[in-house]
Amino acid sequence: SLQQHIPKGLKSPPGPRGYPILGNVLELRKDTHLALTKLSQKYGDVMEVRIGMRPVLVLSGLETIKQALVKQGEDFLGRPDLHSFRYVADGQSMAFSPDSGEVWKARRKLAQNALKTFSIAPSPTSSSTCLLEEHVSKEAEYLVTKFLQLMKEEKSFELNQYLVVSVANVVCAMCFGKRYEHNDQELLSVVNSAEQFNNVAGAGYPADFIPLLRYLPSRSMKAFIDFNKSFLSFLQKIVKEHYETYDENNIRDITDSLIEQCLEKKVETNTATQIPKEKIVNLVNDIFGAGFDTVTTALSWSLLYLVTYPDIQKRIQKELDQTIGRERRPRLSDRGTLPYTEAFILEVFRHSSFLPFTIPHSTTKDTVLNGYYIPKDRCVFINQWQVNHDEKLWKDPETFNPERFLSADGTKVNKEEGEKVLVFGLGKRRCPGETIARWEVFLFLSTLLQQLEFSVCDGKKVDMTPIFGLSLKHKRCEHFQVKQRFPMKSRN
Ligand code: HEM
């Protein structure tokens, strides 16, 4: 690297030598998580690679990542100013914009409060425990009916297109008090092009690091920009409707509660911060955007593992039958009583590591990590995939085995083991939707599996090879089938 002033006694992190101009981009372009995991075995938990001319710090190892994101949390909570991120929510995103100062902190708090009120807080108006339970139960029940109908009509089907609408409906209900039909073209065009986002937002997208590439025509970049535009206008339309029908005595959903925050002048009066109005209401973009593709991907991988390992599926169903029975539907409060189901979900998170990296971080000041000097504004990749497959932490990490999370007698989830799984990030940028996401995945899966047995058509195999991006996806599978496990009772 160029001459850099490094304080005495400290060194720069080690890393592979790269080509001039390109750096290490060629070796990192495909399956970036695997390439960086391999390099970390040679260079260590604190490593520096170059993508184009730009140095990137790559962190591996659970202890090192905790040291950076938790113990030195303030130093590592920034976001890099990446070219592609400027197109997310017009550059105003709480999750992707480079802002990580007082405004970001205040926005994050507002988002967390609004999220909580309309998901897991006890519901005064509903017979369910909370609104999240009500929404997920309803959508999962709809999916059961839909899948059975598809079996009658088509004999097999593709799962994802139905999952994505159901999961989007849950976050839509929280954000907008609104639900869409499964053939709603406007919603479908938004949720189905989320893939365009995923491709470009994955760690190490070359045009973010090599300015020259921005001047060459790029199909993926154009699709990314188009997606962000139509996503924004889809949301702006709904927000506008909310302003027009807003009633301070009837706060209907997250959007209303954010509008309420804008109208209340007392927001963060103790700091110099005056958050611009738009930056409060458009938090709904971050919440909606982060809330549907991630959970859909989690469910989609879960069902893929279940059809690949039918014995595991049977064991979950046995547990559901024994603990909940068939007379009533699963509830969120059942979660603590279904250790095998819980262990399965943890193993899906670990083994798939479908968010292989967090959103990139950057340093907010010059700092030192494990004795290495790291300058301010250094882009940082957090390799979650490496942690979840680290031989120092896991026995046979490549084996899919939910039992690794159970106590010796199989009656409890081993909490410490569960906490080693890294998919929601850690520290000050840790996913604010984590609790919601874990509950949602649990309730969707337990409701589906209580009633349905999933499989693929005879002679078909599912392809579990992950496709790299912000989240790891699998190839489309058109051959899903379901069988009803027992005659359906009408509800209640
Ligand atoms: C950020 C994981 C679901 C809202 C993140 C990050 C990860 C993550 C890894 C980045 C952390 C970092 O940069 O260090 C997941 C996973 C999910 C999930 C695995 C599902 C299984 C959700 C849901 C919501 C949500 C359901 C909201 C309803 C957010 C927001 C951020 C975020 C707003 C940005 C936080 C910030 O930059 O300060 N999530 N998430 N996530 N997530 Fe989630």
Coordinates of C-alpha atoms and ligand atoms in Angstrom, one line a residue:
S1 CA 0.0 0.0 0.0
L2 CA 1.0 3.6 -0.3
Q3 CA 3.1 5.2 2.4
Q4 CA 0.9 5.5 5.4
H5 CA 1.7 6.8 8.8
I6 CA 1.5 3.8 11.2
P7 CA 2.1 4.5 14.9
K8 CA 5.2 2.9 16.3
G9 CA 5.0 -0.7 17.4
L10 CA 1.9 -1.4 15.3
K11 CA 1.6 -3.0 11.9
S12 CA -1.0 -3.1 9.1
P13 CA -3.1 -6.3 8.9
P14 CA -1.6 -9.0 6.7
G15 CA -3.2 -10.2 3.5
P16 CA -2.7 -11.5 0.0
R17 CA -0.7 -9.6 -2.5
G18 CA -3.0 -8.4 -5.3
Y19 CA -2.5 -7.3 -8.9
P20 CA -1.9 -3.7 -9.6
I21 CA -5.2 -1.8 -10.2
L22 CA -7.4 -4.8 -9.7
G23 CA -6.1 -5.9 -6.3
N24 CA -7.7 -9.2 -5.3
V25 CA -11.0 -8.7 -7.2
L26 CA -10.5 -11.7 -9.5
E27 CA -10.2 -14.2 -6.7
L28 CA -13.0 -12.7 -4.7
R29 CA -15.6 -12.2 -7.4
K30 CA -17.3 -15.6 -7.2
D31 CA -18.4 -17.1 -3.8
T32 CA -16.8 -14.2 -2.0
H33 CA -17.6 -15.8 1.4
L34 CA -15.7 -19.0 0.6
A35 CA -12.8 -17.2 -1.0
L36 CA -12.4 -14.9 2.1
T37 CA -12.8 -17.8 4.5
K38 CA -10.0 -19.6 2.8
L39 CA -7.8 -16.6 2.8
S40 CA -8.5 -16.0 6.5
Q41 CA -7.1 -19.5 7.3
K42 CA -3.8 -18.3 5.9
Y43 CA -3.8 -14.7 7.1
G44 CA -5.8 -14.7 10.3
D45 CA -8.9 -13.1 11.8
V46 CA -7.8 -9.6 11.0
M47 CA -6.8 -9.5 7.3
E48 CA -6.6 -6.9 4.6
V49 CA -7.5 -7.5 1.0
R50 CA -7.7 -5.0 -1.9
I51 CA -10.7 -4.7 -4.2
G52 CA -9.5 -2.6 -7.0
M53 CA -7.4 0.1 -5.4
R54 CA -9.4 0.1 -2.2
P55 CA -8.2 -1.7 0.9
V56 CA -10.9 -3.7 2.8
L57 CA -10.5 -5.1 6.3
V58 CA -12.0 -8.6 6.6
L59 CA -12.8 -9.9 10.1
S60 CA -13.3 -13.5 11.0
G61 CA -13.5 -15.5 14.2
L62 CA -16.2 -15.0 16.7
E63 CA -14.0 -13.5 19.4
T64 CA -12.3 -11.0 17.0
I65 CA -15.7 -10.0 15.6
K66 CA -17.1 -9.5 19.2
Q67 CA -14.0 -7.5 20.1
A68 CA -14.6 -5.2 17.1
L69 CA -18.4 -4.9 17.0
V70 CA -19.1 -5.0 20.7
K71 CA -16.1 -4.1 22.8
Q72 CA -14.9 -1.5 20.3
G73 CA -18.4 -0.9 19.0
E74 CA -18.1 2.9 18.5
D75 CA -15.0 2.5 16.3
F76 CA -16.6 0.0 14.0
L77 CA -20.2 1.1 13.6
G78 CA -19.8 3.2 10.5
R79 CA -21.0 2.4 6.9
P80 CA -18.7 2.9 3.9
D81 CA -19.7 5.4 1.3
L82 CA -20.2 2.9 -1.5
H83 CA -21.4 3.9 -4.9
S84 CA -24.3 1.5 -5.1
F85 CA -25.6 2.5 -1.6
R86 CA -26.3 6.0 -2.9
Y87 CA -29.2 4.6 -4.8
V88 CA -30.9 3.0 -1.8
A89 CA -33.8 5.1 -0.7
D90 CA -32.3 8.0 -2.6
G91 CA -29.3 7.9 -0.4
Q92 CA -31.4 8.4 2.7
S93 CA -31.4 4.8 4.0
M94 CA -30.8 4.3 7.7
A95 CA -29.2 1.0 7.1
F96 CA -27.1 1.7 3.9
S97 CA -26.2 5.4 4.0
P98 CA -22.8 6.5 5.4
D99 CA -24.4 8.4 8.2
S100 CA -23.6 6.9 11.6
G101 CA -23.6 9.9 13.9
E102 CA -26.3 11.4 16.1
V103 CA -29.0 11.4 13.4
W104 CA -28.5 7.7 12.7
K105 CA -28.7 6.9 16.4
A106 CA -31.9 8.8 16.8
R107 CA -33.4 7.3 13.7
R108 CA -32.5 3.8 14.8
K109 CA -34.2 4.3 18.1
L110 CA -37.3 5.6 16.4
A111 CA -37.4 2.6 14.1
Q112 CA -36.9 0.2 17.0
N113 CA -39.7 1.7 19.0
A114 CA -42.1 1.8 16.1
L115 CA -41.3 -1.8 15.2
K116 CA -41.8 -3.1 18.7
T117 CA -45.2 -1.3 19.2
F118 CA -46.6 -2.9 16.1
S119 CA -45.2 -6.4 16.4
I120 CA -44.3 -8.0 19.7
A121 CA -45.8 -5.6 22.3
P122 CA -48.9 -7.0 23.9
S123 CA -51.9 -6.1 21.7
P124 CA -54.7 -4.2 23.3
T125 CA -57.1 -4.8 20.4
S126 CA -56.4 -8.4 19.4
S127 CA -57.2 -11.8 20.9
S128 CA -53.7 -12.9 20.0
T129 CA -50.7 -12.4 22.2
C130 CA -49.4 -9.6 19.9
L131 CA -50.0 -8.3 16.4
L132 CA -47.1 -10.3 15.0
E133 CA -48.7 -13.5 16.1
E134 CA -52.0 -12.5 14.6
H135 CA -50.5 -11.6 11.2
V136 CA -48.2 -14.6 10.9
S137 CA -51.0 -17.1 12.0
K138 CA -53.3 -15.7 9.4
E139 CA -50.7 -15.7 6.6
A140 CA -49.5 -19.2 7.4
E141 CA -53.0 -20.5 7.5
Y142 CA -53.6 -19.0 4.1
L143 CA -50.4 -20.7 2.8
V144 CA -51.7 -24.1 4.0
T145 CA -54.9 -23.6 2.0
K146 CA -53.0 -22.3 -1.0
F147 CA -50.6 -25.2 -1.1
L148 CA -53.3 -27.8 -0.9
Q149 CA -55.2 -26.0 -3.7
L150 CA -52.1 -25.9 -5.9
M151 CA -51.6 -29.7 -5.3
K152 CA -55.1 -30.3 -6.6
E153 CA -54.6 -28.1 -9.6
E154 CA -51.0 -28.6 -10.6
K155 CA -49.6 -31.7 -8.6
S156 CA -46.5 -29.7 -7.8
F157 CA -45.4 -26.1 -7.4
E158 CA -42.7 -23.5 -6.8
L159 CA -42.7 -22.4 -3.2
N160 CA -41.0 -19.1 -3.1
Q161 CA -43.5 -17.0 -5.0
Y162 CA -46.1 -17.8 -2.3
L163 CA -43.7 -17.5 0.6
V164 CA -42.5 -14.1 -0.4
V165 CA -46.1 -12.6 -0.6
S166 CA -47.0 -14.0 2.7
V167 CA -43.9 -12.7 4.4
A168 CA -44.3 -9.3 2.7
N169 CA -47.9 -9.3 4.0
V170 CA -46.7 -9.6 7.6
V171 CA -44.4 -6.7 7.3
C172 CA -47.0 -4.8 5.2
A173 CA -49.6 -5.3 8.0
M174 CA -47.1 -3.9 10.6
C175 CA -46.0 -1.0 8.4
F176 CA -49.1 -0.1 6.5
G177 CA -52.0 -2.0 8.1
K178 CA -52.6 -3.5 4.7
R179 CA -52.5 -7.0 3.0
Y180 CA -52.2 -7.9 -0.6
E181 CA -53.7 -10.8 -2.6
H182 CA -51.2 -13.3 -3.9
N183 CA -51.9 -12.2 -7.5
D184 CA -51.5 -8.4 -6.8
Q185 CA -49.3 -7.3 -9.7
E186 CA -48.0 -4.2 -7.9
L187 CA -46.8 -6.1 -4.9
L188 CA -45.5 -8.9 -7.0
S189 CA -43.4 -6.7 -9.3
V190 CA -41.8 -5.2 -6.2
V191 CA -41.1 -8.4 -4.2
N192 CA -40.0 -10.4 -7.3
S193 CA -37.4 -8.0 -8.3
A194 CA -35.7 -8.0 -4.8
E195 CA -33.2 -10.3 -6.5
Q196 CA -31.8 -7.2 -8.4
F197 CA -31.1 -5.7 -5.0
N198 CA -29.5 -8.8 -3.7
N199 CA -27.0 -9.2 -6.5
V200 CA -25.5 -5.7 -6.2
A201 CA -25.7 -5.2 -2.4
G202 CA -23.6 -8.3 -1.7
A203 CA -20.1 -7.8 -0.2
G204 CA -17.5 -6.8 -2.8
Y205 CA -19.6 -5.8 -5.8
P206 CA -16.8 -4.7 -8.1
A207 CA -18.2 -1.4 -9.3
D208 CA -18.4 -0.2 -5.7
F209 CA -14.6 -0.5 -5.5
I210 CA -13.4 0.2 -9.0
P211 CA -14.6 3.6 -10.2
L212 CA -13.8 2.9 -13.8
L213 CA -16.5 0.1 -13.9
R214 CA -19.2 2.7 -13.2
Y215 CA -18.7 4.1 -16.7
L216 CA -19.2 0.8 -18.4
P217 CA -22.8 -0.4 -19.1
S218 CA -23.9 -2.9 -16.5
R219 CA -27.1 -4.8 -16.6
S220 CA -27.0 -5.6 -12.9
M221 CA -26.4 -2.0 -11.9
K222 CA -29.2 -0.8 -14.1
A223 CA -31.6 -3.4 -12.6
F224 CA -30.5 -2.3 -9.1
I225 CA -31.2 1.4 -9.8
D226 CA -34.5 0.6 -11.4
F227 CA -35.5 -1.7 -8.5
N228 CA -34.7 1.1 -5.9
K229 CA -36.7 3.6 -7.9
S230 CA -39.8 1.5 -8.1
F231 CA -39.5 0.3 -4.5
L232 CA -39.3 3.9 -3.4
S233 CA -42.3 5.1 -5.4
F234 CA -44.3 2.0 -4.3
L235 CA -43.7 3.1 -0.7
Q236 CA -44.1 6.8 -1.2
K237 CA -47.6 6.3 -2.6
I238 CA -48.6 4.4 0.6
V239 CA -47.0 7.0 2.8
K240 CA -48.9 9.8 1.0
E241 CA -52.2 7.9 1.6
H242 CA -51.3 7.7 5.3
Y243 CA -50.7 11.5 5.5
E244 CA -54.1 12.1 3.9
T245 CA -56.0 9.9 6.3
Y246 CA -53.8 10.5 9.4
D247 CA -55.7 10.8 12.7
E248 CA -53.7 11.4 15.8
N249 CA -56.3 9.6 17.9
N250 CA -56.0 6.5 15.9
I251 CA -52.4 5.4 15.2
R252 CA -52.9 2.5 12.9
D253 CA -49.5 1.2 12.1
I254 CA -45.7 1.9 11.9
T255 CA -46.2 4.6 9.3
D256 CA -48.7 6.5 11.4
S257 CA -46.5 6.2 14.4
L258 CA -43.6 7.7 12.5
I259 CA -45.8 10.5 11.2
E260 CA -46.8 11.1 14.8
Q261 CA -43.1 11.4 15.8
C262 CA -42.6 14.0 13.1
L263 CA -45.5 16.1 14.3
E264 CA -44.3 15.9 17.9
K265 CA -41.6 18.5 18.0
K266 CA -40.0 17.1 21.1
V267 CA -38.0 14.4 19.3
E268 CA -34.5 14.3 20.9
T269 CA -34.7 17.8 22.3
N270 CA -31.7 17.1 24.4
T271 CA -29.3 16.9 21.4
A272 CA -28.6 19.3 18.7
T273 CA -30.2 16.8 16.4
Q274 CA -33.2 18.0 14.4
I275 CA -34.0 15.0 12.2
P276 CA -35.6 16.2 8.9
K277 CA -39.2 15.0 8.6
E278 CA -38.5 12.8 5.6
K279 CA -35.8 11.0 7.4
I280 CA -38.3 9.9 10.0
V281 CA -41.1 8.7 7.8
N282 CA -38.8 7.0 5.3
L283 CA -37.6 4.7 8.0
V284 CA -40.5 2.6 6.9
N285 CA -38.4 1.9 3.7
D286 CA -35.6 0.4 5.8
I287 CA -38.1 -1.7 7.9
F288 CA -40.0 -2.9 4.9
G289 CA -36.9 -3.6 2.8
A290 CA -35.1 -5.5 5.5
G291 CA -38.2 -7.3 6.7
F292 CA -39.4 -9.4 3.7
D293 CA -36.5 -10.8 1.7
T294 CA -34.5 -12.0 4.7
V295 CA -37.4 -13.9 6.4
T296 CA -38.5 -15.3 3.0
T297 CA -35.0 -16.6 2.4
A298 CA -34.9 -18.1 5.9
L299 CA -38.2 -20.0 5.3
S300 CA -37.2 -21.0 1.8
W301 CA -33.9 -22.6 3.0
S302 CA -35.7 -24.2 5.9
L303 CA -38.2 -26.0 3.6
L304 CA -35.3 -27.0 1.3
Y305 CA -33.5 -28.7 4.2
L306 CA -36.8 -30.4 5.3
V307 CA -37.4 -32.1 2.0
T308 CA -33.7 -33.0 1.8
Y309 CA -33.8 -34.6 5.3
P310 CA -37.3 -36.1 5.7
D311 CA -36.4 -37.8 9.0
I312 CA -35.7 -34.4 10.5
Q313 CA -39.1 -33.2 9.2
K314 CA -40.8 -36.2 10.8
R315 CA -39.1 -35.6 14.1
I316 CA -40.3 -31.9 14.1
Q317 CA -43.8 -33.1 13.4
K318 CA -43.7 -35.7 16.1
E319 CA -42.6 -33.0 18.6
L320 CA -45.5 -30.7 17.4
D321 CA -48.0 -33.6 17.8
Q322 CA -46.8 -34.4 21.3
T323 CA -46.5 -30.9 22.6
I324 CA -49.3 -29.0 20.8
G325 CA -51.4 -31.8 19.4
R326 CA -53.7 -31.3 16.5
E327 CA -56.6 -29.6 18.1
R328 CA -55.2 -26.1 18.1
R329 CA -52.7 -24.1 16.1
P330 CA -49.1 -23.2 17.4
R331 CA -48.7 -19.9 19.1
L332 CA -45.6 -17.8 19.8
S333 CA -45.7 -18.9 23.5
D334 CA -45.1 -22.5 22.4
R335 CA -41.6 -21.6 21.2
G336 CA -39.9 -22.5 24.5
T337 CA -41.5 -25.9 24.6
L338 CA -40.3 -27.2 21.2
P339 CA -36.6 -27.7 21.6
Y340 CA -36.0 -29.8 18.5
T341 CA -37.9 -27.3 16.2
E342 CA -35.8 -24.5 17.7
A343 CA -32.6 -26.5 17.2
F344 CA -33.6 -27.1 13.6
I345 CA -34.0 -23.3 13.0
L346 CA -30.6 -22.6 14.6
E347 CA -29.0 -25.2 12.4
V348 CA -30.6 -23.7 9.3
F349 CA -29.2 -20.3 10.3
R350 CA -25.8 -21.8 10.9
H351 CA -25.4 -24.2 8.1
S352 CA -26.9 -22.0 5.3
S353 CA -25.5 -18.8 6.8
F354 CA -27.7 -17.2 4.3
L355 CA -26.4 -13.7 5.2
P356 CA -22.8 -14.6 4.7
F357 CA -21.6 -11.0 5.5
T358 CA -23.4 -8.3 7.5
I359 CA -23.9 -5.0 5.6
P360 CA -20.4 -3.6 5.2
H361 CA -19.1 -1.6 8.2
S362 CA -16.5 1.1 8.3
T363 CA -14.3 2.5 11.0
T364 CA -15.3 5.9 12.5
K365 CA -11.8 6.7 13.7
D366 CA -8.2 5.4 13.7
T367 CA -8.2 2.3 15.9
V368 CA -6.2 -0.8 16.8
L369 CA -7.6 -4.3 16.6
N370 CA -5.7 -7.4 17.9
G371 CA -2.5 -5.3 17.7
Y372 CA -3.1 -4.2 14.1
Y373 CA -3.5 -0.5 13.1
I374 CA -6.7 0.3 11.3
P375 CA -7.2 3.8 9.9
K376 CA -10.4 5.8 10.0
D377 CA -12.9 5.2 7.2
R378 CA -11.6 1.7 6.4
C379 CA -14.3 -0.5 4.8
V380 CA -14.9 -3.6 6.9
F381 CA -16.4 -7.0 5.9
I382 CA -17.7 -9.2 8.7
N383 CA -17.6 -12.8 7.6
Q384 CA -20.5 -14.5 9.4
W385 CA -20.2 -17.5 7.2
Q386 CA -16.7 -18.2 8.4
V387 CA -17.9 -18.1 12.1
N388 CA -20.7 -20.5 11.4
H389 CA -18.3 -23.0 9.7
D390 CA -15.3 -22.5 11.9
E391 CA -13.8 -25.9 12.9
K392 CA -12.6 -24.3 16.1
L393 CA -16.2 -23.7 17.2
W394 CA -18.1 -26.5 15.6
K395 CA -17.7 -30.3 15.3
D396 CA -18.1 -31.3 11.6
P397 CA -19.3 -27.9 10.5
E398 CA -20.3 -29.1 7.1
T399 CA -22.8 -31.7 8.5
F400 CA -26.4 -30.6 8.9
N401 CA -27.3 -31.7 12.4
P402 CA -29.9 -29.9 14.5
E403 CA -28.9 -32.1 17.5
R404 CA -25.7 -30.2 18.0
F405 CA -27.9 -27.5 19.7
L406 CA -29.7 -29.9 22.1
S407 CA -28.7 -30.7 25.7
A408 CA -27.4 -34.3 26.2
D409 CA -30.9 -35.5 27.2
G410 CA -32.5 -33.8 24.2
T411 CA -35.0 -31.8 26.3
K412 CA -33.5 -28.3 26.0
V413 CA -31.7 -26.1 23.6
N414 CA -28.2 -25.4 24.7
K415 CA -28.2 -21.6 24.9
E416 CA -24.4 -21.1 24.7
E417 CA -24.2 -23.1 21.5
G418 CA -27.1 -21.2 20.0
E419 CA -25.4 -17.9 20.7
K420 CA -22.4 -18.9 18.6
V421 CA -24.5 -18.7 15.5
L422 CA -23.9 -15.4 13.8
V423 CA -26.6 -14.2 11.3
F424 CA -28.0 -11.0 12.8
G425 CA -24.7 -9.2 13.3
L426 CA -23.5 -8.0 16.7
G427 CA -23.2 -4.7 18.6
K428 CA -24.6 -1.3 17.7
R429 CA -25.6 -2.3 14.1
R430 CA -27.1 -5.6 15.2
C431 CA -30.3 -6.3 13.3
P432 CA -33.1 -4.5 15.1
G433 CA -35.6 -7.0 13.6
E434 CA -33.9 -10.0 15.2
T435 CA -36.6 -10.9 17.7
I436 CA -39.4 -10.4 15.2
A437 CA -37.5 -12.5 12.6
R438 CA -36.9 -15.4 15.0
W439 CA -40.5 -15.5 16.1
E440 CA -41.8 -15.2 12.6
V441 CA -39.7 -18.0 11.3
F442 CA -40.8 -20.2 14.2
L443 CA -44.5 -19.5 13.8
F444 CA -44.6 -19.9 10.0
L445 CA -42.7 -23.2 10.2
S446 CA -44.6 -24.7 13.1
T447 CA -47.9 -23.8 11.6
L448 CA -47.0 -25.2 8.2
L449 CA -45.5 -28.4 9.5
Q450 CA -48.3 -29.1 11.9
Q451 CA -50.6 -29.5 9.0
L452 CA -48.5 -30.4 6.0
E453 CA -45.8 -32.8 5.0
F454 CA -43.4 -31.3 2.4
S455 CA -41.5 -33.3 -0.3
V456 CA -40.3 -33.0 -3.9
C457 CA -41.7 -35.0 -6.8
D458 CA -40.3 -38.6 -7.2
G459 CA -36.9 -38.6 -8.9
K460 CA -36.3 -34.9 -8.5
K461 CA -33.5 -33.6 -6.3
V462 CA -33.2 -30.1 -4.9
D463 CA -30.0 -28.2 -5.6
M464 CA -28.7 -26.7 -2.4
T465 CA -25.7 -24.9 -4.0
P466 CA -25.8 -21.4 -2.7
I467 CA -25.8 -18.4 -5.1
F468 CA -23.8 -15.5 -3.7
G469 CA -25.3 -12.1 -3.0
L470 CA -26.3 -10.0 0.0
S471 CA -28.2 -13.1 1.0
L472 CA -27.3 -16.6 -0.3
K473 CA -30.2 -18.0 -2.5
H474 CA -30.8 -21.4 -3.9
K475 CA -31.9 -22.3 -7.4
R476 CA -35.6 -22.2 -8.1
C477 CA -37.3 -25.5 -7.4
E478 CA -40.6 -26.1 -9.2
H479 CA -41.2 -29.6 -7.8
F480 CA -42.5 -29.0 -4.3
Q481 CA -45.4 -31.1 -3.1
V482 CA -47.4 -31.2 0.1
K483 CA -49.6 -33.8 1.7
Q484 CA -52.2 -33.0 4.4
R485 CA -51.2 -34.7 7.6
F486 CA -54.7 -35.1 9.0
P487 CA -58.2 -33.9 8.1
M488 CA -58.6 -30.2 8.5
K489 CA -60.8 -28.9 11.3
S490 CA -62.5 -25.6 10.8
R491 CA -60.8 -23.1 13.0
N492 CA -62.2 -22.4 16.5
Ligands
HEM1 C1 -29.8 -5.1 9.6 C2 -30.0 -9.9 9.6 C3 -34.8 -9.7 9.5 C4 -34.6 -4.9 10.1 C5 -29.4 -6.4 9.6 C6 -28.1 -6.9 9.5 C7 -28.1 -8.3 9.5 C8 -29.5 -8.6 9.6 C9 -26.9 -9.2 9.3 C10 -26.8 -6.0 9.3 C11 -26.1 -6.0 10.6 C12 -24.8 -5.2 10.5 O1 -24.6 -4.4 9.5 O2 -23.9 -5.4 11.3 C13 -31.3 -10.3 9.5 C14 -31.8 -11.7 9.3 C15 -33.2 -11.6 9.3 C16 -33.5 -10.2 9.5 C17 -30.9 -12.9 9.2 C18 -34.2 -12.7 9.1 C19 -34.0 -14.0 9.4 C20 -35.2 -8.4 9.8 C21 -36.5 -7.9 10.0 C22 -36.5 -6.6 10.1 C23 -35.1 -6.2 10.0 C24 -37.8 -8.8 10.0 C25 -37.6 -5.6 10.4 C26 -38.9 -5.8 10.3 C27 -33.3 -4.5 9.9 C28 -32.8 -3.1 9.9 C29 -31.4 -3.2 9.7 C30 -31.0 -4.6 9.7 C31 -33.7 -1.9 9.9 C32 -30.4 -2.0 9.6 C33 -29.8 -1.6 10.9 C34 -28.8 -0.5 10.9 O3 -28.1 -0.4 9.9 O4 -28.6 0.1 11.9 N1 -30.3 -7.5 9.6 N2 -32.4 -9.4 9.6 N3 -34.3 -7.3 9.8 N4 -32.2 -5.4 9.8 FE1 -32.3 -7.4 9.8

